[in-house]
Coordinates of C-alpha atoms (C1' of nucleotides) in Angstrom, one line a residue:
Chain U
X1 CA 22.8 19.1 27.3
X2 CA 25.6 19.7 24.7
X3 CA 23.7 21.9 22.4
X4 CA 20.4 23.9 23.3
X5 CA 16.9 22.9 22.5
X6 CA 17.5 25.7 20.0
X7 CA 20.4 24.4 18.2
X8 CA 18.8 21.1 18.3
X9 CA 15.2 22.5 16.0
X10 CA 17.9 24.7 14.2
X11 CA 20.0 21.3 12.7
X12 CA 16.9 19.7 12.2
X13 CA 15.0 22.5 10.2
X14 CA 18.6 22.6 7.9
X15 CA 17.9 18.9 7.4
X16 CA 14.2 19.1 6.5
X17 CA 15.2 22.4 4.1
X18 CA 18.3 20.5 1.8
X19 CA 16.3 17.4 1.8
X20 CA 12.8 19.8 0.4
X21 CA 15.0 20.9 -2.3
X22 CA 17.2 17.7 -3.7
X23 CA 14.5 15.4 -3.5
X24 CA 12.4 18.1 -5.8
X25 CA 15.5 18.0 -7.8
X26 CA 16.9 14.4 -7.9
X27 CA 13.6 12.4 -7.0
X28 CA 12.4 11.2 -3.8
X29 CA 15.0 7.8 -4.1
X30 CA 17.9 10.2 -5.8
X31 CA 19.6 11.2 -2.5
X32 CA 20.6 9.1 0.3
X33 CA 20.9 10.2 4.1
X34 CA 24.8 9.8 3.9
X35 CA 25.0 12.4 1.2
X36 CA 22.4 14.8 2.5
X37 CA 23.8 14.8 6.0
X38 CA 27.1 15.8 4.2
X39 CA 25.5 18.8 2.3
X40 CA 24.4 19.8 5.8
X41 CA 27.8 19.3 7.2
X42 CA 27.4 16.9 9.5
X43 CA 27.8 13.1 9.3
X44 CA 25.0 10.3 8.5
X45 CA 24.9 8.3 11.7
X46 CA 23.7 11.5 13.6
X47 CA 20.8 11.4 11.1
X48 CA 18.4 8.9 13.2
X49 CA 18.6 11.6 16.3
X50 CA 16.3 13.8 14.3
X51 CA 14.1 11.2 12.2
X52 CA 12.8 7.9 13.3
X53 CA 13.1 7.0 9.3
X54 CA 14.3 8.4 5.9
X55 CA 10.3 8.2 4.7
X56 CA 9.5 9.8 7.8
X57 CA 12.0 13.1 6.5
X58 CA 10.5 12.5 3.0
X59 CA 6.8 13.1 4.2
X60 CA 8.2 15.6 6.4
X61 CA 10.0 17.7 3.2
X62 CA 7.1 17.3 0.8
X63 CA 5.0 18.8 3.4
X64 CA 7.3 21.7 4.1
X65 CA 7.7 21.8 -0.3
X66 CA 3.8 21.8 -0.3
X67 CA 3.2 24.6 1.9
X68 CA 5.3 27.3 0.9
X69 CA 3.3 27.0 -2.5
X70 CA 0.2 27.0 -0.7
X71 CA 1.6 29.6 1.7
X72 CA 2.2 31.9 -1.6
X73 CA -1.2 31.6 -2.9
X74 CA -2.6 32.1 0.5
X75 CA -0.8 35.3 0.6
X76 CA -1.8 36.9 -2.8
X77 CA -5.2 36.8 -1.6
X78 CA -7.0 40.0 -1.5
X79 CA -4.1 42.1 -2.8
X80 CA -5.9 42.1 -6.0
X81 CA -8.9 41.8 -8.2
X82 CA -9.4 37.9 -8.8
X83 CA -8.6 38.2 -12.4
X84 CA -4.9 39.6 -11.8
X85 CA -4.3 37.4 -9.0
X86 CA -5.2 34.7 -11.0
X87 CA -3.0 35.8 -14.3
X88 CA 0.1 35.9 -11.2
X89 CA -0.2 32.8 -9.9
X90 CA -0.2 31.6 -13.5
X91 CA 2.4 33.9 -15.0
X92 CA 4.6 33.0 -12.1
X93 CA 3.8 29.1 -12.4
X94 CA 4.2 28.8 -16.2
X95 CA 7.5 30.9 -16.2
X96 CA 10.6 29.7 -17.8
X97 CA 12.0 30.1 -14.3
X98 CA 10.0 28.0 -12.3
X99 CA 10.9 25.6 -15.5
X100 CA 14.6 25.7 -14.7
X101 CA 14.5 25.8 -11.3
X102 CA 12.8 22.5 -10.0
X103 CA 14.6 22.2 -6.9
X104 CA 12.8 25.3 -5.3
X105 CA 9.4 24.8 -7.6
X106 CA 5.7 22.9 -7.3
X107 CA 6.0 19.1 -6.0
X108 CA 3.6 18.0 -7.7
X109 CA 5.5 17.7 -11.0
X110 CA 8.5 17.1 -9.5
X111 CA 7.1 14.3 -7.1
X112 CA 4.0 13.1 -8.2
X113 CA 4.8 10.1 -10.3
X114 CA 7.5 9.4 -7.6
X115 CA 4.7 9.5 -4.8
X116 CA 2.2 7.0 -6.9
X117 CA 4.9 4.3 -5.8
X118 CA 5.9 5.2 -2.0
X119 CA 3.9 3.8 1.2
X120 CA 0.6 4.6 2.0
X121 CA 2.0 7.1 4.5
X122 CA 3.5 9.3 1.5
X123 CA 0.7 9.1 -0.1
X124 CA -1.8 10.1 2.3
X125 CA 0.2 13.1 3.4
X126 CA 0.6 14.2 -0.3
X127 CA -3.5 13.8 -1.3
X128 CA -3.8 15.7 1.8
X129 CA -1.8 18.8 0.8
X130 CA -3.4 18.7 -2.8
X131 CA -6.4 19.2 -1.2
X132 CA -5.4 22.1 0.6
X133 CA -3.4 23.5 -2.5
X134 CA -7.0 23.4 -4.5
X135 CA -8.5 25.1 -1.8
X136 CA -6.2 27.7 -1.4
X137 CA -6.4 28.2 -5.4
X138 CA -9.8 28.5 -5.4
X139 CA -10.0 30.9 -2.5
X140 CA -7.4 33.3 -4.6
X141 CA -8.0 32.8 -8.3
X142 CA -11.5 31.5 -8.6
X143 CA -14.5 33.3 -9.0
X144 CA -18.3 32.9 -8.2
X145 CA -19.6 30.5 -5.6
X146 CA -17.8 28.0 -4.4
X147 CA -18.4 25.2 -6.4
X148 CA -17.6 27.1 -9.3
X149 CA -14.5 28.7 -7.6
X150 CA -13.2 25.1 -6.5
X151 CA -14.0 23.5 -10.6
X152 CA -12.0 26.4 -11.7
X153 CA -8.9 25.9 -9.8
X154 CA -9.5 22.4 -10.5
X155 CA -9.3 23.0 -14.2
X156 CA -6.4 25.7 -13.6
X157 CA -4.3 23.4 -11.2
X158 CA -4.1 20.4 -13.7
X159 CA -3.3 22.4 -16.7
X160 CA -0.7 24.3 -15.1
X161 CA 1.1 21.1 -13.6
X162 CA 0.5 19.1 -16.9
X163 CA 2.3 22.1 -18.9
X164 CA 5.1 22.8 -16.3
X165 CA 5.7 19.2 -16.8
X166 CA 5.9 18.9 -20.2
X167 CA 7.8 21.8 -20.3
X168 CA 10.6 20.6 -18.9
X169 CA 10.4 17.5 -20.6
X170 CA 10.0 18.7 -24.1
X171 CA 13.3 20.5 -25.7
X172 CA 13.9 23.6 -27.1
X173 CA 10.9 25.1 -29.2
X174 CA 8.5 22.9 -28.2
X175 CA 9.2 23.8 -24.3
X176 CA 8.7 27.4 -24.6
X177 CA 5.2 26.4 -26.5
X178 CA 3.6 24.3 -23.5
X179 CA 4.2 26.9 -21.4
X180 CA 2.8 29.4 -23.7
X181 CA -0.5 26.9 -24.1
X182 CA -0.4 26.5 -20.5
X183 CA -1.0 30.3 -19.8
X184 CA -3.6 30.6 -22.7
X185 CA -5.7 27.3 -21.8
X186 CA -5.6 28.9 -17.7
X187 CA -6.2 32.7 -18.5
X188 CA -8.2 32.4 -21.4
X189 CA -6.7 33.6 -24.8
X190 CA -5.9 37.5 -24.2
X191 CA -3.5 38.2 -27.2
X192 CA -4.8 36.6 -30.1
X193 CA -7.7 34.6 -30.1
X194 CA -7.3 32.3 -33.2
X195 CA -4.7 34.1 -35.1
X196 CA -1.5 32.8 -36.5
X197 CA 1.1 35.0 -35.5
X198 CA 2.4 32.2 -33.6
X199 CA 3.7 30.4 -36.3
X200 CA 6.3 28.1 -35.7
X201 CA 10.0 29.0 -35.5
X202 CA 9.3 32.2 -34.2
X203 CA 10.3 33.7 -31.0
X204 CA 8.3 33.6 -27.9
X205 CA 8.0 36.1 -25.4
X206 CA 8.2 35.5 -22.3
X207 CA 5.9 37.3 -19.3
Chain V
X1 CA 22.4 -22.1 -33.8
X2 CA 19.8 -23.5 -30.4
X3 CA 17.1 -21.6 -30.8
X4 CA 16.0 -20.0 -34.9
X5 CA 16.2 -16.1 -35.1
X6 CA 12.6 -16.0 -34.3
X7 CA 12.7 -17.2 -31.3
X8 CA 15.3 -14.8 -29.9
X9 CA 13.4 -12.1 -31.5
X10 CA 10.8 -13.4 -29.9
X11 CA 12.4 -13.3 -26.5
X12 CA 13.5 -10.1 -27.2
X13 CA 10.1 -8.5 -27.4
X14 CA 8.6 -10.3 -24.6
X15 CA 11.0 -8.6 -22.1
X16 CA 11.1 -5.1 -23.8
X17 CA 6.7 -5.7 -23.7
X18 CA 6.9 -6.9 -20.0
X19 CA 9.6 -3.8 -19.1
X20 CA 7.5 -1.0 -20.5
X21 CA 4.6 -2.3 -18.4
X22 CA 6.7 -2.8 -15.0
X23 CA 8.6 0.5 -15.5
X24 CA 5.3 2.5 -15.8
X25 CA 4.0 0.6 -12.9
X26 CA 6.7 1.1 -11.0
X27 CA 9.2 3.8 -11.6
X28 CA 12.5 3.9 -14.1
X29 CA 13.9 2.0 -11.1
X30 CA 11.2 0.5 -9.4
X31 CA 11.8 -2.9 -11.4
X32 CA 15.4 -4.8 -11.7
X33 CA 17.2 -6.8 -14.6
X34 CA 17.0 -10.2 -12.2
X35 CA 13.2 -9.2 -11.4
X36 CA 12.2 -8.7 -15.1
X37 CA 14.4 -11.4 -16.2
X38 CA 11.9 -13.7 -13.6
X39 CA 8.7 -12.6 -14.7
X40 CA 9.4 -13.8 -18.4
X41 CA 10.3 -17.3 -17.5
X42 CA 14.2 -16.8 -17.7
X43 CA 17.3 -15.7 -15.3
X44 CA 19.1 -12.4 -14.8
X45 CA 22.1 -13.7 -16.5
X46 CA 20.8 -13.9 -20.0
X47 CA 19.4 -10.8 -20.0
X48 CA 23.0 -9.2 -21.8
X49 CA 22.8 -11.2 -24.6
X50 CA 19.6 -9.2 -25.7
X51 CA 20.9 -5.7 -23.9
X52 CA 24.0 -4.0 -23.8
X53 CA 22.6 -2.3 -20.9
X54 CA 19.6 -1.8 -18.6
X55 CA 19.7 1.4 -19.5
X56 CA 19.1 0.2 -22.9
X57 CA 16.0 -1.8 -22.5
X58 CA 14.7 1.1 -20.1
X59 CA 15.0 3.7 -23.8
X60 CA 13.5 0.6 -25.7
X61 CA 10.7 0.4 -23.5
X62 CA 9.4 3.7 -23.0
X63 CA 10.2 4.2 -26.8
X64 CA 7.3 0.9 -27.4
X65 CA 5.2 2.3 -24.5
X66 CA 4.8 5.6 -26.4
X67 CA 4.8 3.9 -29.9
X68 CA 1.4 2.6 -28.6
X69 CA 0.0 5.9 -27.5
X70 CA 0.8 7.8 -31.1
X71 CA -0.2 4.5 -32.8
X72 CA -3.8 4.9 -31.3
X73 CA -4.3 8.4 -32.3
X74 CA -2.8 8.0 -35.3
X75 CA -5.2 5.2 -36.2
X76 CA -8.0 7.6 -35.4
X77 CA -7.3 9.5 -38.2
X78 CA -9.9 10.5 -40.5
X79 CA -12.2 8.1 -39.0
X80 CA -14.8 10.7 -37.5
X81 CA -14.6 14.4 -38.2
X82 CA -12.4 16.5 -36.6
X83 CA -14.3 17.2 -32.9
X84 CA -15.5 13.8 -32.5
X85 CA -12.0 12.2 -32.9
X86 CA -10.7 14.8 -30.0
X87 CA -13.8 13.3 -27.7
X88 CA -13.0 10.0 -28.1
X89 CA -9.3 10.7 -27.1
X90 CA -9.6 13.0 -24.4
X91 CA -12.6 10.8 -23.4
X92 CA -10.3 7.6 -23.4
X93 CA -7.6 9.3 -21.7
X94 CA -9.2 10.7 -18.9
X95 CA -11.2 8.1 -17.9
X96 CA -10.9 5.8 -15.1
X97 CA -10.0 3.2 -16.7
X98 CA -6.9 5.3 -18.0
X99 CA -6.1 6.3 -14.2
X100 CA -6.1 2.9 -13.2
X101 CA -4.3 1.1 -15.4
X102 CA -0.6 3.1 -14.9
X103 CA 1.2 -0.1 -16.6
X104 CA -0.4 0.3 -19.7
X105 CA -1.0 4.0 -20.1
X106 CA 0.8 7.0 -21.3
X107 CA 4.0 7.2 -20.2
X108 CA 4.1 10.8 -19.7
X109 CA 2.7 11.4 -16.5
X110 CA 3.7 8.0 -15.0
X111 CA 7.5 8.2 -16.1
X112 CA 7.6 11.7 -17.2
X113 CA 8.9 13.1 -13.5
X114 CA 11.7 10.1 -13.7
X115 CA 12.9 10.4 -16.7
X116 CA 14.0 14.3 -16.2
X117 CA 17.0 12.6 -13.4
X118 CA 18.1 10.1 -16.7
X119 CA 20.9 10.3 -18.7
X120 CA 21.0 12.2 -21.9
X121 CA 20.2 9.4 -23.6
X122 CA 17.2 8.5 -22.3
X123 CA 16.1 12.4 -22.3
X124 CA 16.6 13.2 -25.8
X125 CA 14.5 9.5 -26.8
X126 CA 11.7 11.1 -24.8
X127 CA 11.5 14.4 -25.9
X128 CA 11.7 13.1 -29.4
X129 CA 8.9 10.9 -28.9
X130 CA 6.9 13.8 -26.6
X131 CA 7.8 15.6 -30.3
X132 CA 5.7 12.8 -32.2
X133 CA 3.3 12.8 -30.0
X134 CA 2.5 16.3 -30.5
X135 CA 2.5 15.6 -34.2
X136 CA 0.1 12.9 -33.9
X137 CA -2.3 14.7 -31.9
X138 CA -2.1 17.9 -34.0
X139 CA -3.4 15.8 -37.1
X140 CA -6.2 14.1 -35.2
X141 CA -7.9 16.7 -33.0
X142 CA -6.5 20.1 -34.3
X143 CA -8.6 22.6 -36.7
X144 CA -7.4 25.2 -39.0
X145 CA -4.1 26.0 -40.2
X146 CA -0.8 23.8 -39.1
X147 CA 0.0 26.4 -36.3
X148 CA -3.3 26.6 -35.6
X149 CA -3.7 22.6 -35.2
X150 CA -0.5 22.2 -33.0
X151 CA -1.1 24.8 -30.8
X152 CA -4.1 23.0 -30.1
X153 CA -2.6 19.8 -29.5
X154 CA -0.3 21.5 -26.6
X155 CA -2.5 22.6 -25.1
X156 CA -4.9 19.3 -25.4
X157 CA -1.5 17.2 -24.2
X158 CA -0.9 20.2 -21.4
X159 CA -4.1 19.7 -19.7
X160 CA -4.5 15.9 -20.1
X161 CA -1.5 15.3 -18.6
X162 CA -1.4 16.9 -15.9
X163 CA -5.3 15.9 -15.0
X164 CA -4.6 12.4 -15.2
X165 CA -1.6 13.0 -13.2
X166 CA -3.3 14.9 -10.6
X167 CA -6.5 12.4 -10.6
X168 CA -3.9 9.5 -9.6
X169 CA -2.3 11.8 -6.8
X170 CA -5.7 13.0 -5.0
X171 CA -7.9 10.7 -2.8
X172 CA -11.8 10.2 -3.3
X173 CA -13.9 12.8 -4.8
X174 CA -11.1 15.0 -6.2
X175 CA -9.4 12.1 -8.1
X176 CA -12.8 12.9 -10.6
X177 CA -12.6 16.3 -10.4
X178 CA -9.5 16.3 -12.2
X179 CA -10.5 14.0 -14.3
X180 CA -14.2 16.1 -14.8
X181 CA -11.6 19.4 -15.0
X182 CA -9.8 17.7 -17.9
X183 CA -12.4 16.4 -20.2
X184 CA -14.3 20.4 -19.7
X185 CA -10.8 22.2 -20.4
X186 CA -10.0 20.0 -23.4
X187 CA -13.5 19.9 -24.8
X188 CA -15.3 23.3 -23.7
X189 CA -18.1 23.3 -21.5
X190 CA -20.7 20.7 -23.3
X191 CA -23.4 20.2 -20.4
X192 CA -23.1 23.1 -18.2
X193 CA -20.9 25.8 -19.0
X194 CA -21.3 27.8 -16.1
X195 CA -24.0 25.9 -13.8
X196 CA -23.6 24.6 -10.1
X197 CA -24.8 21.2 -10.4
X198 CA -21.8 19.8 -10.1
X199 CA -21.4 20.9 -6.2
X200 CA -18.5 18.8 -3.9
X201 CA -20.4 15.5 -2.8
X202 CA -22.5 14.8 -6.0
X203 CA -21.9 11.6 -7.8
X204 CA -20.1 12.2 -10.7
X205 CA -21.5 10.6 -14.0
X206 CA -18.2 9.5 -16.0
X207 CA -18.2 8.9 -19.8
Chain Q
dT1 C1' 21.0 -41.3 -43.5
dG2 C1' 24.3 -40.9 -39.7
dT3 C1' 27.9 -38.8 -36.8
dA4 C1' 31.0 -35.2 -34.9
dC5 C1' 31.5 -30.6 -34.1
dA6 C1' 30.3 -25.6 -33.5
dT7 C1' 27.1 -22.3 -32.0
dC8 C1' 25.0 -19.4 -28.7
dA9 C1' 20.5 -18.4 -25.7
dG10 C1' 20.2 -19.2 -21.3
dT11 C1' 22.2 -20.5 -16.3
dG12 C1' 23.6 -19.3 -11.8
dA13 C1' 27.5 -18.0 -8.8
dA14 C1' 30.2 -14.1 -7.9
dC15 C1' 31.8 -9.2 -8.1
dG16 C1' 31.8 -4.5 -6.4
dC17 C1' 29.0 -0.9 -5.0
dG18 C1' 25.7 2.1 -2.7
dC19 C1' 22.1 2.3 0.5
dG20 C1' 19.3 2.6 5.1
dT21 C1' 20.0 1.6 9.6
dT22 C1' 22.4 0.3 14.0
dC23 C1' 25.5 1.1 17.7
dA24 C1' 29.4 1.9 20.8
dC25 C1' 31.7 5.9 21.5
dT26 C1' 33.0 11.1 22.0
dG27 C1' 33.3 15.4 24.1
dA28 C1' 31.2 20.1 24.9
dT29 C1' 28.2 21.9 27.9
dG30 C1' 24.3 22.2 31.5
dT31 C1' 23.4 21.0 36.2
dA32 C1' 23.9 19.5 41.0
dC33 C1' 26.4 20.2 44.9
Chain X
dT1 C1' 32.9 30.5 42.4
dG2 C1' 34.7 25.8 41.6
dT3 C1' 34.4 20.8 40.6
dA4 C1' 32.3 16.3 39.4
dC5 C1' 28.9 14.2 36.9
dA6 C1' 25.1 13.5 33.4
dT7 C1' 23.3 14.4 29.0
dC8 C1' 22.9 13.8 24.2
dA9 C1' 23.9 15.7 19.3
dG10 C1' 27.0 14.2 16.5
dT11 C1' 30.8 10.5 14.9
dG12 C1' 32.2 6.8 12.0
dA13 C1' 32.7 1.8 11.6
dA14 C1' 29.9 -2.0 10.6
dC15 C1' 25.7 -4.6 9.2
dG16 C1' 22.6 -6.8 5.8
dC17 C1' 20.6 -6.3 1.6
dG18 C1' 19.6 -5.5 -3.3
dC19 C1' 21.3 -4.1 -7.5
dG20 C1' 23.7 -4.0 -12.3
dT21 C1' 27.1 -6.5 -14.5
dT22 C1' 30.5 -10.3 -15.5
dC23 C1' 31.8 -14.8 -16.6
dA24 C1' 32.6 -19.8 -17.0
dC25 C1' 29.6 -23.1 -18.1
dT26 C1' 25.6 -26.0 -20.2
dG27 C1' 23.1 -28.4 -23.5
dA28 C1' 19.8 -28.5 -27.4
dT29 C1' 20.1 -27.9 -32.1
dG30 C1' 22.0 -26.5 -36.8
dT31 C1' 25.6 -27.6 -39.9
dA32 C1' 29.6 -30.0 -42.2
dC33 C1' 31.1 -34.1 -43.8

DNA sequence: TGTACATCAGTGAACGCGCGTTCACTGATGTAC
DNA sequence: TGTACATCAGTGAACGCGCGTTCACTGATGTAC
């Protein structure tokens, strides 16, 4: 063999990594193998030696974009008392950075609308990892039995992806203000329960 | 002239009306000019004498698409109080029926993922509308002061979004969940705001 | 009222382009002897 | 240790196809006389 088994899982895992993050950023039809191979430094035709099919590298990179968010949740769990884990995963989720940078962010945004129109092979393997991203929510932010614990991250899981969303869709003002509604609606409404000091036009902090 | 004013006019709207069904079916791209041009009786070809570009018809369409959904809540207006109006939307828009019917429902979570990978163009014609829609809802399901109202509004669009997104994504039993999720976040806890009747398996009573 | 001409919505072939996929080939390295 | 061969990750031209857009043309109808 020309290369070792090693160099072989190592150009592959490269592939699988660029694709997780441009098709996050440019949609799951916004990059073709010709350019990807190229941002990997190597040239399209050699693509086919790693993937029997483009939408078999698209599953494969959702999956991979999937679990490191559940892989983040799964590893808050425990380090806290439920209520600050659960204001993390929030803050972190609903912060102007995961905003901005959609490329490394949730899927589910991202992809989602994109996934409603792919094969039933996409699909499947996406409704799969939404269930496990629930689970793993509920296990680390939810509280009481598990029913209750899976309804909450139900509850927290769509409001968090609805506001990210809109977030980024919205300009100026109005983006920062989903994100702010996002954390309140999810955490409950720490600062100021129906005052008006949010008036618009003001600033918004942030964290 | 062939044909009277009307009946270019006339033209005109059935292909913008048939566009901003196909697009939220299908994706920004997921329908072409020829394709479009077919389903409304006429060939590709003539489709520049109403369009100076598809990118054109694609602002127009989404423009009429979410025309329609401020038009219904704007119509609700000071028909029932205040908390019945925001039942019957949140009711309407996570229902099913809603989830089902992607070409002729808010464009927001259908298109909203696509249309962040658009030109300027077509990004600033969203967020204005996303602006209006805000508006809209703020007027129809809000309480209290201005601020008050809209920050209620984000947070209602936040979480309806983003539960009828989710509900489309996930197979089965979850698909309800979210929507379940939605209606209690939006609308408080009405049946049981704390009980366990609503363990995984049930049947799930919708309406 | 009747006739010749102008208009222009709609037609359909053609274009240039980008895409996913295929395939014959290359050449560095592991392996057999 | 040294040499001939086999392997196969990667190369790059070529394919078939679909797309947005252009353009010369058509022909029914409005308008001028």
């Amino acid at each position: 063999m020309r290369y070792s088994k090693e160099h072989k899982d190592e150009t592959r895992r490269r592939i699988v990594a660029k694709a997780a993050v441009r098709l996050r950023e440019k949609g799951l039809h916004g990059i073709g193998v010709a350019d990807l191979m190229k941002e990997v430094g190597l040239t399209h035709g050699g693509f086919y030696a790693h993937f029997e099919s483009r939408e078999a590298l698209v599953i494969e990179a959702i999956t991979r974009a999937m679990d490191a968010s559940i892989g983040n949740w799964n590893k808050l769990a425990g380090t806290q008392d439920r209520a600050s884990q659960r204001a993390s995963i929030v803050e972190a989720y609903l912060s102007p950075q995961h905003r901005d940078a959609t490329g490394h962010g949730c899927a589910v945004p991202s992809l989602g609308a994109d996934i409603l129109r792919e094969g039933a092979r996409t699909k499947r393997a996406f409704a799969a990892k939404i269930e496990e991203m629930v689970a793993a929510l509920g296990e680390v932010i939810g509280e009481g039995d598990p029913a209750q614990r899976r309804a909450e991250a139900v509850a927290a899981m769509a409001s968090m992806v609805g506001a990210l969303l809109l977030s980024r869709l919205a300009s100026g003002e109005l983006s920062d203000e989903f994100l702010q509604a996002g954390r309140r609606t999810v955490l409950g409404t720490p600062d100021a329960p129906a005052d008006s000091s949010e008036a618009p036009g003001g600033a918004r902090a942030r964290k």
